[in-house]
Amino acid sequence: MTAPDVRPAPDDPDAVPRPVPDPSGPDLLRRRPVARLLRSRWYPGVFQVPVAAVFGLVAYVLLAGPETAHHNAGTALLWVVWWPLLPLAFLLAGRFWCAVCPFGAITDAVRKVVGLERPVPRFLKRYGIWLIDAQFLLITWADHVWGVVGSPWGSGVLLLLLTTGVVASGAFLQRRAFCRYLCFLGGLCSTYGRTGVLDLRADRAVCAGCTARAACYHGTATVDPCPLSTFPRTMDSSAHCSFCGNCVKSCPNDAIRLRLRPPTSQLWSVRTPRVEESFLAMAIMGIVLVQNVTMLGVWTDLLDLMARAGVTAPVGAFTIAFAVAVAVPVALLLAASAVAARRTVESVTANFARFGYALIPLDVAAHLAHNLFHLLSEGGHVTGTVAAVFGFPVESSAALAGAGTIRVLQYALLAAGAAGSVHTLRRLAGHRYRTAERRRATTAPYLVMIVLLAAVNAYLFTQPMTHRM
Amino acid sequence: MHRLSRTVAGAGLSLGLTLLSPAFPAGTASAAPPTPTSMPGMTTAPGMTMAPGMAMAPGMTMAPGETMAPGMTMPPGMTMAPGETVSMPPGMSMPPGMTMAPDLGTASGSRPRGLVLGGFALVNGAILAVAAGLRRRPVTGRRLAS
């Protein structure tokens, strides 16, 4: 869903946003090792195989291993190592995880064996991101109500459910439809991946004279089509690119460029801002908040408060807290958009869609900072639990770093995220408005929001937190 | 390829039906009702309730007022939701009055492992079988015309 504009007068200097310049910078594909890697027939398989092996181990241990999270290597690998490190991977390599994800490999295998290759339904293309939003919220809710992260069995069941969705998608639909339109992790990847430094695009000047009938999109006799159904020529970010290298291999004109760009720069000039993507960014912020709150002592006070108000069932209390936590960032963004709309030429919806992207760097930072606690205070469990799977009892300390070190790193991350959000906000406003007054009028309410959310997160990180294992 | 797809689908269906069968002995993770598990060196605080199936980390101490792992304390009366585990690092403590619910699926003394895995194999086998069947369907005149 793209947002409607309140049309300004045609002679208004801000009638239309400034044109988006194509990214510049040295092309990494001009460097022989990078080009050879991406053009190799073994890429990305060479990364997929070890990831699939670890995934198989994780799934097996979750379903058949020790019943307590504390002793389960699957929980340690999945929630204490992989989940906290994933946002870091987004920063460094965007959506590269999707190229090596075992679910993607399962989709490809099913498609090859029984795939019907039906076109993706239009409703999925249009509303898939809302399904991702809903799925994200549902999984987080289910985690607290039935236990997913803290229960190896619950985590295993989640993997089985996802696998079923992947098998169904691979059996009936084209390409990696599940990854592109239904995977909640894919939604997270595309949102956070925009902060990444890797950027893949096609050189439009070269593409203008292309006669290869979009081989980069459709593939060739020897190269598969783009798994995420992305046409390099029309890309305005790498949100839907997994750097799988198919377009690099199939383009006969050598038009694909792979560049290193400043972090968050893909957010600065989004051509078609989408309400649902901004909503997802805000929902994730709410999820991070609620994840923090339920791990704190203040959560008990909130439960007491709700019990006095008549909500005694834990599920009901959590559902209320969850709904409020998710609604607060969305409502804040809506309020800031309404304030900005009063003195600018875009509607509340258009502002919501465009400037929601400014919150993504803070989102990533809050997510990373929260998970850093688990990684550094519980990461030591990995050695012991994984060794135990292979029959080697190893005594290991849980904490990899002291509480003071973790807190300093959390604040540093949060500060970097807030700075990234403020900078993105300025760039977005500068791209949209030529007049300084409108830029200021737009920036101010969102700035307040960024400061407020950063302060709430900073406060939460001062509080003691429970462990996952 | 068709033979392979039929084999995969058939294997999924057979496995699913086998796992779902009442005769399958491993239909539950634990046949006997679980008993509370406590490890050597563990002490519990007054008023604390331990649910069946609960396991605690070796060396875990739960005495009032003790500090927990990196700067952590848990307030009295705290309740852990079903599915939450009680595994905590050594040195962590819980104050009196804390109640812990059993881990997901252990409350009834069984985890429906056979049912879930059987259902998974059955559903996925059915999906693959349907797709394989539709793929094999010959192209008719009407479909060609459309």
mmCIF file of C-alpha atoms in Angstrom, chain A residues 62-65 67-71 110-116 118 144-148 150-154 157 159-161 163-165 167-168 171-172 297 300 303 314 373 377 381 398-399 403 464-469, chain B residues 1 4-5 8 29-30 39 53-58 69-79 81-85 87-90 92 103-104 106 111-113 116-117 120 123-124 127-128 130-132 134-135 137 143:
data_model
loop_
_atom_site.group_PDB
_atom_site.id
_atom_site.type_symbol
_atom_site.label_atom_id
_atom_site.label_comp_id
_atom_site.label_asym_id
_atom_site.label_seq_id
_atom_site.Cartn_x
_atom_site.Cartn_y
_atom_site.Cartn_z
ATOM 1 C CA LEU A 62 15.337 -29.103 19.823
ATOM 2 C CA LEU A 63 12.877 -31.912 19.130
ATOM 3 C CA ALA A 64 14.747 -34.860 20.573
ATOM 4 C CA GLY A 65 17.284 -33.364 22.956
ATOM 5 C CA GLU A 67 13.776 -30.787 27.580
ATOM 6 C CA THR A 68 15.147 -27.815 29.480
ATOM 7 C CA ALA A 69 16.495 -24.850 27.563
ATOM 8 C CA HIS A 70 19.452 -24.622 29.910
ATOM 9 C CA HIS A 71 20.814 -27.945 28.683
ATOM 10 C CA VAL A 110 10.619 -29.166 -3.269
ATOM 11 C CA ARG A 111 10.184 -27.060 -6.426
ATOM 12 C CA LYS A 112 12.590 -29.277 -8.315
ATOM 13 C CA VAL A 113 10.867 -32.485 -7.240
ATOM 14 C CA VAL A 114 7.132 -31.688 -7.323
ATOM 15 C CA GLY A 115 6.835 -27.919 -7.950
ATOM 16 C CA LEU A 116 3.771 -26.759 -9.882
ATOM 17 C CA ARG A 118 1.912 -21.472 -10.170
ATOM 18 C CA HIS A 144 5.191 -15.639 25.882
ATOM 19 C CA VAL A 145 1.986 -17.604 26.157
ATOM 20 C CA TRP A 146 3.082 -21.113 25.181
ATOM 21 C CA GLY A 147 6.844 -20.846 25.301
ATOM 22 C CA VAL A 148 9.005 -20.881 22.202
ATOM 23 C CA GLY A 150 12.527 -20.824 26.525
ATOM 24 C CA SER A 151 11.215 -24.209 25.448
ATOM 25 C CA PRO A 152 13.255 -26.413 23.086
ATOM 26 C CA TRP A 153 10.109 -28.293 22.151
ATOM 27 C CA GLY A 154 8.245 -25.037 21.405
ATOM 28 C CA VAL A 157 7.436 -26.998 16.749
ATOM 29 C CA LEU A 159 10.545 -24.831 12.951
ATOM 30 C CA LEU A 160 8.169 -27.620 11.885
ATOM 31 C CA LEU A 161 5.371 -25.128 11.232
ATOM 32 C CA THR A 163 8.902 -25.969 7.248
ATOM 33 C CA THR A 164 5.314 -26.898 6.391
ATOM 34 C CA GLY A 165 4.684 -23.394 5.025
ATOM 35 C CA VAL A 167 6.995 -27.040 1.594
ATOM 36 C CA ALA A 168 3.512 -25.844 0.615
ATOM 37 C CA ALA A 171 5.088 -27.314 -4.036
ATOM 38 C CA PHE A 172 2.615 -24.874 -5.538
ATOM 39 C CA GLY A 297 11.086 -6.678 37.754
ATOM 40 C CA THR A 300 5.462 -8.050 38.170
ATOM 41 C CA LEU A 303 0.818 -7.793 36.490
ATOM 42 C CA PRO A 314 -1.504 -14.315 32.811
ATOM 43 C CA PHE A 373 22.786 -9.172 26.697
ATOM 44 C CA SER A 377 25.824 -13.213 29.344
ATOM 45 C CA HIS A 381 26.427 -22.204 27.305
ATOM 46 C CA ALA A 398 27.784 -18.865 30.847
ATOM 47 C CA ALA A 399 28.976 -15.264 30.765
ATOM 48 C CA ALA A 403 27.557 -6.841 33.317
ATOM 49 C CA PRO A 464 18.197 -6.176 35.557
ATOM 50 C CA MET A 465 17.038 -8.721 32.991
ATOM 51 C CA THR A 466 16.321 -12.476 33.035
ATOM 52 C CA HIS A 467 18.149 -14.996 30.915
ATOM 53 C CA ARG A 468 16.855 -17.114 28.052
ATOM 54 C CA MET A 469 18.612 -20.285 29.145
ATOM 55 C CA MET B 1 11.573 -37.544 -11.337
ATOM 56 C CA LEU B 4 11.111 -39.866 -6.952
ATOM 57 C CA SER B 5 8.327 -37.424 -6.106
ATOM 58 C CA VAL B 8 8.991 -38.828 -1.270
ATOM 59 C CA ALA B 29 8.007 -38.345 25.223
ATOM 60 C CA SER B 30 7.647 -39.818 28.681
ATOM 61 C CA MET B 39 20.080 -31.281 41.530
ATOM 62 C CA GLY B 53 8.776 -31.859 35.341
ATOM 63 C CA MET B 54 10.834 -28.948 36.503
ATOM 64 C CA ALA B 55 14.576 -29.265 36.334
ATOM 65 C CA MET B 56 17.135 -26.942 37.761
ATOM 66 C CA ALA B 57 20.703 -26.313 36.950
ATOM 67 C CA PRO B 58 23.292 -27.977 39.157
ATOM 68 C CA ALA B 69 23.380 -13.588 37.674
ATOM 69 C CA PRO B 70 24.726 -10.267 36.401
ATOM 70 C CA GLY B 71 22.938 -7.822 38.691
ATOM 71 C CA MET B 72 19.588 -9.538 38.518
ATOM 72 C CA THR B 73 16.904 -9.925 41.180
ATOM 73 C CA MET B 74 13.452 -11.399 40.984
ATOM 74 C CA PRO B 75 10.666 -9.900 43.027
ATOM 75 C CA PRO B 76 8.539 -12.037 45.359
ATOM 76 C CA GLY B 77 5.363 -13.494 43.928
ATOM 77 C CA MET B 78 6.703 -13.677 40.433
ATOM 78 C CA THR B 79 4.987 -16.260 38.264
ATOM 79 C CA ALA B 81 4.278 -18.719 32.374
ATOM 80 C CA PRO B 82 3.897 -22.233 31.021
ATOM 81 C CA GLY B 83 6.709 -23.034 28.689
ATOM 82 C CA GLU B 84 9.219 -20.902 30.509
ATOM 83 C CA THR B 85 12.076 -22.923 31.797
ATOM 84 C CA SER B 87 17.087 -23.209 34.147
ATOM 85 C CA MET B 88 19.197 -20.420 35.491
ATOM 86 C CA PRO B 89 22.900 -19.978 35.857
ATOM 87 C CA PRO B 90 24.551 -21.092 39.075
ATOM 88 C CA MET B 92 20.995 -17.232 40.856
ATOM 89 C CA ASP B 103 7.386 -26.580 31.112
ATOM 90 C CA LEU B 104 5.298 -26.720 27.953
ATOM 91 C CA THR B 106 5.192 -31.633 30.649
ATOM 92 C CA ARG B 111 4.781 -34.337 25.202
ATOM 93 C CA PRO B 112 2.774 -35.279 22.111
ATOM 94 C CA ARG B 113 5.903 -35.965 20.131
ATOM 95 C CA VAL B 116 3.231 -33.615 16.266
ATOM 96 C CA LEU B 117 5.894 -35.370 14.211
ATOM 97 C CA PHE B 120 4.001 -32.929 10.346
ATOM 98 C CA VAL B 123 0.598 -32.918 6.218
ATOM 99 C CA ASN B 124 3.841 -32.460 4.301
ATOM 100 C CA ILE B 127 1.142 -31.567 0.177
ATOM 101 C CA LEU B 128 3.870 -33.290 -1.820
ATOM 102 C CA VAL B 130 -1.104 -33.475 -4.193
ATOM 103 C CA ALA B 131 1.554 -31.427 -5.992
ATOM 104 C CA ALA B 132 3.068 -34.554 -7.539
ATOM 105 C CA LEU B 134 -1.244 -32.371 -10.215
ATOM 106 C CA ARG B 135 2.117 -32.192 -11.917
ATOM 107 C CA ARG B 137 -1.793 -34.669 -14.925
ATOM 108 C CA ARG B 143 -6.040 -26.449 -20.853
#
